[in-house]
């Protein structure tokens, strides 16, 4: 597979608190990279650095071999190429779902309204929201709002998508519907980096898994290597706190 994103020796600090320490990895086109680890280990900060929402003090980030880190003047262009879906949806409350989705492509990418509305409606059908295009965010459940946020990111036609704990703010019964949308994107080989605490989902969706702790990459490997035969004691200790093996992975994928 062709290399899409390369993160090279990046470090990030808030004052004396070093939240990322010499992080290096590569994501290839069509790959699904899942990042797991305890709360506060730097997972979300890592995604925000890739998307340009946070500055890094050391290292570089490359997209298709071109450096994108530190290029604040091109930040809007970078965010069109590297889309991000947040924990709390970030939908504009005064706009309908359709208007939330089409605002970026029309205003930032100067695409024709008719074209983008057609694309948006097709994507809304795919995620089961075809009847909600004229609804406002407050009229939707958390799961529906998150699916709308995913469609909004997709309509910008990014090179890859970053998912930052997109089920963290949802009630348990809504988690599955959002995870199934992401799993559907994975089957279409959409390039993704996913931060999640849903271990069964991580095992089902990932091509590779990164385990982080205290701002460092502790271990990286295939789902089978990480979940079934982790090499590092810290990885083993973390995974032992989850009962994910009792969840039917095959049932999630049907």
Short mmCIF file of C-alpha atoms in Angstrom, two decimals:
data_model
loop_
_atom_site.label_atom_id
_atom_site.label_comp_id
_atom_site.label_asym_id
_atom_site.label_seq_id
_atom_site.Cartn_x
_atom_site.Cartn_y
_atom_site.Cartn_z
CA UNK A 1 0.00 0.00 0.00
CA UNK A 2 1.10 3.57 -0.70
CA UNK A 3 2.10 5.70 2.26
CA UNK A 4 -0.41 8.45 3.01
CA UNK A 5 0.57 9.93 6.39
CA UNK A 6 3.89 9.81 8.18
CA UNK A 7 4.31 11.03 11.75
CA UNK A 8 7.98 11.41 12.60
CA UNK A 9 9.34 11.85 16.12
CA UNK A 10 6.69 14.34 17.24
CA UNK A 11 6.59 15.67 20.78
CA UNK A 12 4.06 17.97 22.41
CA UNK A 13 4.15 19.69 25.80
CA UNK A 14 1.91 21.90 27.89
CA UNK A 15 4.43 23.74 30.02
CA UNK A 16 6.42 21.08 31.85
CA UNK A 17 3.88 18.37 31.03
CA UNK A 18 5.11 16.37 28.02
CA UNK A 19 1.96 14.76 26.62
CA UNK A 20 3.53 13.26 23.47
CA UNK A 21 7.06 11.88 23.40
CA UNK A 22 8.83 10.98 20.15
CA UNK A 23 5.79 9.51 18.39
CA UNK A 24 6.52 7.85 15.03
CA UNK A 25 4.21 5.82 12.78
CA UNK A 26 2.91 5.61 9.22
CA UNK A 27 -0.60 5.20 7.80
CA UNK A 28 -1.07 3.79 4.29
CA UNK A 29 -3.88 4.51 1.86
CA UNK A 30 -6.97 2.48 2.76
CA UNK A 31 -5.58 1.50 6.17
CA UNK A 32 -7.50 1.60 9.44
CA UNK A 33 -5.21 2.48 12.35
CA UNK A 34 -6.78 2.26 15.81
CA UNK A 35 -5.17 3.98 18.79
CA UNK A 36 -5.95 2.65 22.27
CA UNK A 37 -4.69 3.39 25.74
CA UNK A 38 -5.72 4.72 29.16
CA UNK A 39 -7.38 8.11 29.55
CA UNK A 40 -4.88 10.95 29.51
CA UNK A 41 -2.20 9.05 27.59
CA UNK A 42 -2.16 11.51 24.67
CA UNK A 43 -4.40 9.77 22.11
CA UNK A 44 -6.72 12.69 21.42
CA UNK A 45 -3.85 15.20 21.50
CA UNK A 46 -2.11 13.13 18.82
CA UNK A 47 -5.12 13.37 16.50
CA UNK A 48 -5.41 17.10 17.14
CA UNK A 49 -1.75 17.55 16.21
CA UNK A 50 -2.27 15.67 12.94
CA UNK A 51 -5.29 17.87 12.14
CA UNK A 52 -3.40 21.06 12.99
CA UNK A 53 -5.55 21.91 16.02
CA UNK A 54 -2.48 21.64 18.26
CA UNK A 55 1.09 22.71 17.58
CA UNK A 56 4.00 20.36 18.11
CA UNK A 57 7.36 21.34 19.61
CA UNK A 58 9.38 18.67 17.85
CA UNK A 59 9.15 16.41 14.82
CA UNK A 60 7.28 16.55 11.53
CA UNK A 61 4.03 15.28 10.00
CA UNK A 62 3.89 14.46 6.28
CA UNK A 63 0.93 13.88 3.96
CA UNK A 64 1.84 12.23 0.64
CA UNK A 65 5.45 13.09 1.44
CA UNK A 66 4.76 16.80 1.88
CA UNK A 67 5.22 18.35 5.33
CA UNK A 68 1.96 19.63 6.81
CA UNK A 69 3.06 20.34 10.38
CA UNK A 70 3.69 23.98 11.25
CA UNK A 71 2.04 25.35 8.10
CA UNK A 72 -0.54 27.59 9.74
CA UNK A 73 -1.15 29.59 6.56
CA UNK A 74 -2.36 26.40 4.86
CA UNK A 75 -4.29 25.03 7.83
CA UNK A 76 -7.71 25.14 6.12
CA UNK A 77 -6.34 23.21 3.14
CA UNK A 78 -4.80 20.63 5.46
CA UNK A 79 -8.08 20.16 7.34
CA UNK A 80 -9.87 19.56 4.05
CA UNK A 81 -7.42 16.72 3.39
CA UNK A 82 -7.43 15.35 6.95
CA UNK A 83 -10.99 15.45 8.30
CA UNK A 84 -11.86 15.00 11.94
CA UNK A 85 -14.96 13.83 13.80
CA UNK A 86 -15.11 14.92 17.45
CA UNK A 87 -16.62 13.50 20.64
CA UNK A 88 -19.30 16.16 20.92
CA UNK A 89 -20.43 16.41 17.27
CA UNK A 90 -19.64 20.16 16.92
CA UNK A 91 -22.76 20.75 14.83
CA UNK A 92 -24.08 24.31 14.47
CA UNK A 93 -27.33 24.38 16.51
CA UNK A 94 -28.98 27.05 14.34
CA UNK A 95 -28.52 25.10 11.08
CA UNK A 96 -30.39 22.05 9.82
CA UNK A 97 -28.46 18.83 9.38
CA UNK A 98 -28.30 19.36 5.62
CA UNK A 99 -27.03 22.92 6.05
CA UNK A 100 -24.44 21.75 8.60
CA UNK A 101 -23.17 19.22 6.08
CA UNK A 102 -23.10 21.47 3.01
CA UNK A 103 -21.70 24.64 4.63
CA UNK A 104 -18.03 23.65 4.37
CA UNK A 105 -18.02 22.32 0.80
CA UNK A 106 -19.94 25.37 -0.45
CA UNK A 107 -18.12 28.10 1.50
CA UNK A 108 -14.60 26.67 1.70
CA UNK A 109 -14.34 24.48 -1.40
CA UNK A 110 -16.61 26.64 -3.59
CA UNK A 111 -18.52 23.60 -4.83
CA UNK A 112 -21.94 23.96 -6.39
CA UNK A 113 -24.85 23.69 -3.98
CA UNK A 114 -26.80 21.28 -6.18
CA UNK A 115 -23.84 18.93 -6.44
CA UNK A 116 -23.05 18.90 -2.73
CA UNK A 117 -26.70 18.57 -1.65
CA UNK A 118 -27.04 15.50 -3.86
CA UNK A 119 -23.89 13.99 -2.33
CA UNK A 120 -25.05 14.86 1.19
CA UNK A 121 -28.44 13.23 0.68
CA UNK A 122 -26.83 10.06 -0.67
CA UNK A 123 -24.57 9.87 2.38
CA UNK A 124 -27.47 10.58 4.74
CA UNK A 125 -29.28 7.60 3.20
CA UNK A 126 -26.21 5.45 3.80
CA UNK A 127 -26.24 6.25 7.53
CA UNK A 128 -30.01 6.05 7.94
CA UNK A 129 -30.70 9.79 8.23
CA UNK A 130 -32.48 10.41 4.94
CA UNK A 131 -35.57 11.72 6.74
CA UNK A 132 -33.61 14.07 9.02
CA UNK A 133 -32.02 16.52 6.57
CA UNK A 134 -34.33 19.38 7.63
CA UNK A 135 -34.07 18.62 11.35
CA UNK A 136 -31.99 20.70 13.74
CA UNK A 137 -29.36 19.04 15.95
CA UNK A 138 -31.50 19.49 19.09
CA UNK A 139 -34.21 17.39 17.45
CA UNK A 140 -31.90 14.40 16.99
CA UNK A 141 -30.51 11.80 19.36
CA UNK A 142 -26.82 11.81 20.18
CA UNK A 143 -26.23 8.88 17.85
CA UNK A 144 -28.04 10.63 15.01
CA UNK A 145 -26.06 13.82 15.58
CA UNK A 146 -22.80 11.87 15.49
CA UNK A 147 -23.79 10.16 12.25
CA UNK A 148 -24.57 13.59 10.84
CA UNK A 149 -21.12 14.79 11.92
CA UNK A 150 -19.54 11.83 10.11
CA UNK A 151 -21.44 12.70 6.92
CA UNK A 152 -20.29 16.32 7.27
CA UNK A 153 -16.67 15.16 7.39
CA UNK A 154 -17.13 12.82 4.43
CA UNK A 155 -18.67 15.56 2.27
CA UNK A 156 -15.40 17.49 2.43
CA UNK A 157 -13.89 14.53 0.53
CA UNK A 158 -10.80 14.24 2.76
CA UNK A 159 -7.81 12.02 2.11
CA UNK A 160 -8.35 10.44 5.52
CA UNK A 161 -10.59 10.71 8.56
CA UNK A 162 -9.67 11.04 12.22
CA UNK A 163 -12.21 9.79 14.79
CA UNK A 164 -11.69 11.06 18.34
CA UNK A 165 -13.66 8.93 20.81
CA UNK A 166 -16.82 9.50 18.78
CA UNK A 167 -18.93 7.29 21.07
CA UNK A 168 -17.69 8.79 24.37
CA UNK A 169 -20.61 11.21 24.73
CA UNK A 170 -23.29 8.71 23.69
CA UNK A 171 -25.69 6.62 25.73
CA UNK A 172 -24.80 2.91 25.53
CA UNK A 173 -27.71 2.04 23.23
CA UNK A 174 -26.52 4.65 20.70
CA UNK A 175 -22.92 3.46 20.56
CA UNK A 176 -23.59 0.51 18.28
CA UNK A 177 -25.28 2.55 15.55
CA UNK A 178 -22.31 4.91 15.25
CA UNK A 179 -19.74 2.11 15.33
CA UNK A 180 -21.60 0.34 12.53
CA UNK A 181 -21.32 3.45 10.34
CA UNK A 182 -17.56 3.54 10.89
CA UNK A 183 -17.32 -0.19 10.24
CA UNK A 184 -19.14 0.39 6.95
CA UNK A 185 -16.57 3.01 5.99
CA UNK A 186 -13.80 0.58 6.89
CA UNK A 187 -15.23 -1.99 4.47
CA UNK A 188 -15.01 0.68 1.76
CA UNK A 189 -11.31 1.11 2.57
CA UNK A 190 -11.64 4.70 3.78
CA UNK A 191 -8.32 5.66 5.38
CA UNK A 192 -8.90 6.24 9.09
CA UNK A 193 -7.16 6.82 12.39
CA UNK A 194 -9.52 5.97 15.25
CA UNK A 195 -9.13 6.68 18.95
CA UNK A 196 -11.51 4.48 20.92
CA UNK A 197 -12.12 2.73 24.24
CA UNK A 198 -14.38 0.17 22.49
CA UNK A 199 -12.00 -2.78 22.40
CA UNK A 200 -14.27 -5.20 20.53
CA UNK A 201 -14.79 -2.58 17.85
CA UNK A 202 -11.07 -1.86 17.70
CA UNK A 203 -10.34 -5.52 17.14
CA UNK A 204 -12.98 -5.75 14.41
CA UNK A 205 -12.10 -2.62 12.45
CA UNK A 206 -8.32 -2.24 12.70
CA UNK A 207 -5.59 -3.22 10.27
CA UNK A 208 -3.07 -2.12 12.89
CA UNK A 209 -3.34 -1.08 16.52
CA UNK A 210 -1.21 1.34 18.51
CA UNK A 211 -1.20 1.07 22.30
CA UNK A 212 -0.13 4.29 24.00
CA UNK A 213 0.67 5.08 27.60
CA UNK A 214 2.08 8.24 29.21
CA UNK A 215 2.53 9.96 25.85
CA UNK A 216 4.52 7.16 24.25
CA UNK A 217 3.84 4.31 21.85
CA UNK A 218 4.28 1.19 23.94
CA UNK A 219 3.41 -1.35 21.27
CA UNK A 220 2.17 -1.44 17.68
CA UNK A 221 0.98 -4.43 15.67
CA UNK A 222 -1.93 -6.22 14.06
CA UNK A 223 -5.14 -6.71 16.08
CA UNK A 224 -4.22 -10.35 16.57
CA UNK A 225 -0.77 -9.46 17.87
CA UNK A 226 -1.99 -6.73 20.22
CA UNK A 227 -5.18 -8.34 21.54
CA UNK A 228 -4.23 -12.01 21.49
CA UNK A 229 -0.48 -11.96 22.10
CA UNK A 230 0.79 -8.60 23.39
CA UNK A 231 4.52 -8.47 24.02
CA UNK A 232 4.66 -5.67 26.59
CA UNK A 233 3.51 -6.14 30.17
CA UNK A 234 1.89 -2.69 30.18
CA UNK A 235 -0.23 -3.67 27.17
CA UNK A 236 -1.27 -6.91 28.86
CA UNK A 237 -2.24 -5.10 32.05
CA UNK A 238 -4.35 -2.57 30.14
CA UNK A 239 -6.19 -5.18 28.05
CA UNK A 240 -6.88 -7.34 31.09
CA UNK A 241 -9.23 -4.62 32.35
CA UNK A 242 -11.59 -5.28 29.40
CA UNK A 243 -13.95 -8.17 28.82
CA UNK A 244 -14.04 -7.56 25.06
CA UNK A 245 -13.54 -11.20 24.04
CA UNK A 246 -17.10 -12.01 25.09
CA UNK A 247 -18.47 -9.70 22.37
CA UNK A 248 -19.30 -11.40 19.07
CA UNK A 249 -17.03 -9.68 16.57
CA UNK A 250 -18.50 -11.56 13.60
CA UNK A 251 -21.98 -10.37 14.57
CA UNK A 252 -20.75 -6.76 14.52
CA UNK A 253 -19.49 -7.20 10.96
CA UNK A 254 -22.71 -8.64 9.47
#
